[in-house]
mmCIF file of C-alpha atoms in Angstrom:
data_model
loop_
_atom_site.group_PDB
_atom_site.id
_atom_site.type_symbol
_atom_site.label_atom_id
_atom_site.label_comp_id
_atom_site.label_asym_id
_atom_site.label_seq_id
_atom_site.Cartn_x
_atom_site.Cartn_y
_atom_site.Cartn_z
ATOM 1 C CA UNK A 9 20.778 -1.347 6.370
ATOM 2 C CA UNK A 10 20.136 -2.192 9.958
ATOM 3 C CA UNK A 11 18.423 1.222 10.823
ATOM 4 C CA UNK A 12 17.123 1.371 7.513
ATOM 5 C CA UNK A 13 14.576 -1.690 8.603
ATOM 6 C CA UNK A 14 14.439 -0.237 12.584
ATOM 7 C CA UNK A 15 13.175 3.101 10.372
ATOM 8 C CA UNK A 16 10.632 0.818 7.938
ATOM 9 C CA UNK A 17 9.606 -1.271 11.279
ATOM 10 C CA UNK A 18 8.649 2.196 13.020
ATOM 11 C CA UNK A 19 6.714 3.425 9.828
ATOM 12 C CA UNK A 20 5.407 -0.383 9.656
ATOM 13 C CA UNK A 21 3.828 -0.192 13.357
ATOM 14 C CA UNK A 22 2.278 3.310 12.128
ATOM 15 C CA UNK A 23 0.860 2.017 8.902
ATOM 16 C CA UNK A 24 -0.869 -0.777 11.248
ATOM 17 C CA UNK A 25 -2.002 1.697 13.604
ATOM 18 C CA UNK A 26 -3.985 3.679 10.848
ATOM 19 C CA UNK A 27 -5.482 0.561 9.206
ATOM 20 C CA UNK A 28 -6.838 -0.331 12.639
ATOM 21 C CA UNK A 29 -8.063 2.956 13.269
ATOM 22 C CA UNK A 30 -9.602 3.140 9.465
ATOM 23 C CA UNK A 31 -11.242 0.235 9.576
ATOM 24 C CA UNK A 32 -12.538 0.796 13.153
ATOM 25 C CA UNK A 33 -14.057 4.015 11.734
ATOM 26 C CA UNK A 34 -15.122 2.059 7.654
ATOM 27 C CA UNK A 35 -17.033 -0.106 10.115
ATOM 28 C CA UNK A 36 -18.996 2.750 12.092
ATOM 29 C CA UNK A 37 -19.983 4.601 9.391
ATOM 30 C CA UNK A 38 -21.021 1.522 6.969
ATOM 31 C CA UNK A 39 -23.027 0.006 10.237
ATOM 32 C CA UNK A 40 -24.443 3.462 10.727
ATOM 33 C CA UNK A 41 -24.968 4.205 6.317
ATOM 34 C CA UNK A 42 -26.796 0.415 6.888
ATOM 35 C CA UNK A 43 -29.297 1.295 9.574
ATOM 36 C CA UNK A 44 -29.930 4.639 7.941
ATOM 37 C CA UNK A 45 -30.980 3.210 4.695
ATOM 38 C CA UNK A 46 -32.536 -0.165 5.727
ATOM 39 C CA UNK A 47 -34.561 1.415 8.853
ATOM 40 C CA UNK A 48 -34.955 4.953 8.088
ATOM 41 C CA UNK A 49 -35.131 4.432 4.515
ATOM 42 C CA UNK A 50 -32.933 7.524 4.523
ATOM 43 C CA UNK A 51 -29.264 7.157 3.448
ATOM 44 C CA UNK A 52 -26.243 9.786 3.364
ATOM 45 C CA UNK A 53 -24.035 11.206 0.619
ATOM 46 C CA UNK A 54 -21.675 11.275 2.812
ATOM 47 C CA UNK A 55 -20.988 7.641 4.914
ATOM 48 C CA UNK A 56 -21.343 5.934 1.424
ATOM 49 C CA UNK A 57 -18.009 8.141 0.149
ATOM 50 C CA UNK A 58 -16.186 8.447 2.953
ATOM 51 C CA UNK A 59 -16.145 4.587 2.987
ATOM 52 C CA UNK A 60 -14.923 4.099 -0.146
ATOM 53 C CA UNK A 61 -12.286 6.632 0.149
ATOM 54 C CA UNK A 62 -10.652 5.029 3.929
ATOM 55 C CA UNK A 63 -10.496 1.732 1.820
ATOM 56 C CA UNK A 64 -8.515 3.146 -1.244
ATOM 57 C CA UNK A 65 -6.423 4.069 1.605
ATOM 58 C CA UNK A 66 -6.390 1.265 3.193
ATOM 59 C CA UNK A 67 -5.014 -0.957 0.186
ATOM 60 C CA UNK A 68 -2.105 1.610 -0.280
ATOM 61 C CA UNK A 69 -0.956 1.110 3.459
ATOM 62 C CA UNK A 70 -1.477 -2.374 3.123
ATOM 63 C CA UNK A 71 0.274 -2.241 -0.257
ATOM 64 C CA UNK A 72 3.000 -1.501 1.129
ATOM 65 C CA UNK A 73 3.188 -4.302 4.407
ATOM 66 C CA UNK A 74 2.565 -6.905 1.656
ATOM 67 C CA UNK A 75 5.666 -5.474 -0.821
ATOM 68 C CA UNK A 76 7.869 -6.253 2.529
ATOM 69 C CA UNK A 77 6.838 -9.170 3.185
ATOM 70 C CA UNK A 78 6.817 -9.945 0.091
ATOM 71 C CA UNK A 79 3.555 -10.918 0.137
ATOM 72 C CA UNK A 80 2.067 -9.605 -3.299
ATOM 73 C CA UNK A 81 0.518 -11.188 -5.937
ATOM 74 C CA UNK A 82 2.446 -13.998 -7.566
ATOM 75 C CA UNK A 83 2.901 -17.543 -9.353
ATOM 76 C CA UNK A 84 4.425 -19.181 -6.224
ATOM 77 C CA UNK A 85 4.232 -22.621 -8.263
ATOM 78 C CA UNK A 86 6.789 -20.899 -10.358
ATOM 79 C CA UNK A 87 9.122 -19.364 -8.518
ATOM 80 C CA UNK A 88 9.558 -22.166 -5.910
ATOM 81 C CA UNK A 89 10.081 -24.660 -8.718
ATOM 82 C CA UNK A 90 13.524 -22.038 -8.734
ATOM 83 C CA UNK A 91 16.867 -22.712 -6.785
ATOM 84 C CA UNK A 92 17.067 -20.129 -4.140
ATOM 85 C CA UNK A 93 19.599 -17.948 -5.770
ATOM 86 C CA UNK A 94 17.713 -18.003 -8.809
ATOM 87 C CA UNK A 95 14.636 -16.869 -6.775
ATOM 88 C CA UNK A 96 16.381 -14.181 -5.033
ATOM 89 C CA UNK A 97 17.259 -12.694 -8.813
ATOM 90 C CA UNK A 98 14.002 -13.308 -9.861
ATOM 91 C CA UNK A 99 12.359 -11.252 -6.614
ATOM 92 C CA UNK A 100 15.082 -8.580 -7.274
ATOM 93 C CA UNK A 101 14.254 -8.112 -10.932
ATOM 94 C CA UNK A 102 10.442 -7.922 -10.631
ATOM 95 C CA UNK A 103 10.465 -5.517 -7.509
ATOM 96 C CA UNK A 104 12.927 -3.120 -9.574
ATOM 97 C CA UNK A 105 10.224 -3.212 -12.362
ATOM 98 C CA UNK A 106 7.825 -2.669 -9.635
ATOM 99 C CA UNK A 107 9.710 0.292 -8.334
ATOM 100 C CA UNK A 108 10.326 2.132 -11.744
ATOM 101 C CA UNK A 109 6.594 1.328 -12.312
ATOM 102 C CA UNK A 110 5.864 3.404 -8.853
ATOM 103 C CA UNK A 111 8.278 5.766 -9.838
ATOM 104 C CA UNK A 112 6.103 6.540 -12.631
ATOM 105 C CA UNK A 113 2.612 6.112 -10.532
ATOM 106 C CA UNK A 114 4.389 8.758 -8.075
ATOM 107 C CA UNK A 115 4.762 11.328 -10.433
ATOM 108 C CA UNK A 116 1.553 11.242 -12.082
ATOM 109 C CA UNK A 117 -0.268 10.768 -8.219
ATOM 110 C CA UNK A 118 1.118 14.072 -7.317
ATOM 111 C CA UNK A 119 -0.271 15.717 -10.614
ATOM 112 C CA UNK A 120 -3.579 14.304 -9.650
ATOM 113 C CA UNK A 121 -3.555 15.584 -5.940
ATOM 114 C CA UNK A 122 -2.403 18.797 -7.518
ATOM 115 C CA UNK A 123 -5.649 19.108 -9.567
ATOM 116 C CA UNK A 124 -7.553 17.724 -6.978
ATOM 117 C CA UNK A 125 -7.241 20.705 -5.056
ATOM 118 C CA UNK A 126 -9.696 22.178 -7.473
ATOM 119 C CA UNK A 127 -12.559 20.290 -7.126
ATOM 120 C CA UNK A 128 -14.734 19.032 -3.948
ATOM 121 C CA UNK A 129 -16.075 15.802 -3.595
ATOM 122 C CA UNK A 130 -19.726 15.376 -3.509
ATOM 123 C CA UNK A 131 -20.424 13.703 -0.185
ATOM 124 C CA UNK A 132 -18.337 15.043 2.087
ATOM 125 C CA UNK A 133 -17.597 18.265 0.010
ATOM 126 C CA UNK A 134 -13.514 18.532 0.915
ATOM 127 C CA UNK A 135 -11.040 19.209 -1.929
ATOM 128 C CA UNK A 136 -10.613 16.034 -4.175
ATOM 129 C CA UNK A 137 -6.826 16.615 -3.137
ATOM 130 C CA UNK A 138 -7.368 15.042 0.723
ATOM 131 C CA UNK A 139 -8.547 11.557 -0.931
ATOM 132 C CA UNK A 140 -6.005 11.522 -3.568
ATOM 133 C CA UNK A 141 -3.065 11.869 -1.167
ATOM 134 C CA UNK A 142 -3.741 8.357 -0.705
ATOM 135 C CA UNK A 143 -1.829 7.579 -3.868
ATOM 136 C CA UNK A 144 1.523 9.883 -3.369
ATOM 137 C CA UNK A 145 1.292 8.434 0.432
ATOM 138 C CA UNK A 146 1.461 4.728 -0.571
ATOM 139 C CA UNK A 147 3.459 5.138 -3.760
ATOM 140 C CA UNK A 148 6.224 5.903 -1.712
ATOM 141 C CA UNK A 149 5.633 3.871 1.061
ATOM 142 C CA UNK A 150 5.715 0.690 -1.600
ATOM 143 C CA UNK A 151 9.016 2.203 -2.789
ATOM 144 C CA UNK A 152 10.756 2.438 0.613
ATOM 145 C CA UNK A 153 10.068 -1.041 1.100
ATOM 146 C CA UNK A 154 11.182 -2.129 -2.270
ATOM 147 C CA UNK A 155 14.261 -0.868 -1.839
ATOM 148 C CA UNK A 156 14.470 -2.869 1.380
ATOM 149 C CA UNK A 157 13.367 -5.841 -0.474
ATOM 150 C CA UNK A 158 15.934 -5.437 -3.024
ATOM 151 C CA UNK A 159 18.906 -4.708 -0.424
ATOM 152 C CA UNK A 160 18.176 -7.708 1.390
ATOM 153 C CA UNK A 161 17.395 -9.867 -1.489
ATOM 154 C CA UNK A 162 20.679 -8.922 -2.370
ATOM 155 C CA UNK A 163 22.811 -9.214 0.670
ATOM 156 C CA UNK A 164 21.438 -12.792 0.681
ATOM 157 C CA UNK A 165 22.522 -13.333 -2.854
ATOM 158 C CA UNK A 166 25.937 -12.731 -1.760
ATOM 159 C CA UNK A 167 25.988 -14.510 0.984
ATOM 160 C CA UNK A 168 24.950 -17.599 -1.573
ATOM 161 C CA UNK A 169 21.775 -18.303 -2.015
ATOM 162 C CA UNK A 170 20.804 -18.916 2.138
ATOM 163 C CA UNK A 171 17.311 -17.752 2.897
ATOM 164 C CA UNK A 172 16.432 -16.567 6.281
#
C-alpha cells in the first residue's frame, strides 16, 4: 500500500503541475480573448474554446486531488454526527458507489473519444477526440485514488476506528 500512495503522490505532484500550467495558459488566452473583444472589438473562435476545454480538464485533475483527500461534495453535518468507525464504513460504501459509477463513466468516455476522432472542433479545428481525453484521463485518475481511499479507509477500520 505504501508504494501504492509514493506512486499516487508522484502522479499527484504531476496533476498539480498541469493545473498550474493550464491555468497559467486559461489566464493568457482569456486576458488576451478580453482585450481582443473589448478593444479591438474583434474576438477569436479560437481563445473562447480553447478556454473552456483546459477547464473541463482542469476539474477532472482536480477531481481526482479532491477524491483523495476526500474532499468532494458532502453532508459533513451528517457524517460527523457518526462514530468514527461508522464514518469510515460510510466513506467506504459511497466511494465504492463512486467507483462502479466511474467504472461506468470510463467506458462510455472512451466510446466518446473514439467518435470524437471524427469530428473537429470549430475553434481550434483539432479532432473532438484531443478534448474528450479529458474524461478517460480523469475517470481513471478518480478511480486510482478511490481505491486508495477505500484501502486506507479500511486499514483504519481494522485498526478500530483511529483516524489519522
Amino acid at each position: 500500500m505504501k508504494a501504492y500512495s509514493k506512486f499516487l503522490d508522484i502522479v499527484e505532484k504531476i496533476e498539480k503541475a498541469l493545473l498550474c500550467i493550464s491555468v497559467a495558459v486559461m489566464l493568457v488566452v482569456m486576458i488576451y480573448q478580453v482585450i481582443l473583444r473589448y478593444v479591438f472589438a474583434h474576438a477569436t473562435a479560437w481563445s473562447e474554446e480553447l478556454a473552456r476545454y483546459l477547464f473541463i480538464f482542469q476539474v477532472m485533475l482536480a477531481s481526482a486531488i479532491g477524491i483523495r483527500r476526500n474532499s468532494h461534495l458532502q453532508i459533513d453535518a451528517l457524517i460527523h454526527l457518526l462514530k468514527p468507525r461508522w464514518r469510515m464504513l460510510s466513506t467506504v460504501i459511497s466511494t465504492l458507489i463512486g467507483v462502479v459509477f466511474l467504472c461506468f463513466l470510463l467506458v462510455y468516455s472512451i466510446d466518446l473519444v473514439k467518435t470524437g476522432a471524427n469530428n473537429l472542433s470549430v475553434g481550434l479545428g483539432v479532432p473532438m477526440s484531443i478534448p474528450y481525453l479529458c474524461l478517460p484521463i480523469g475517470t481513471v485518475l478518480m478511480i486510482l485514488t478511490s481505491v486508495e481511499v477505500i484501502f486506507k479507509q479500511v486499514r483504519d477500520f481494522r485498526k478500530g476506528g483511529k483516524e489519522e
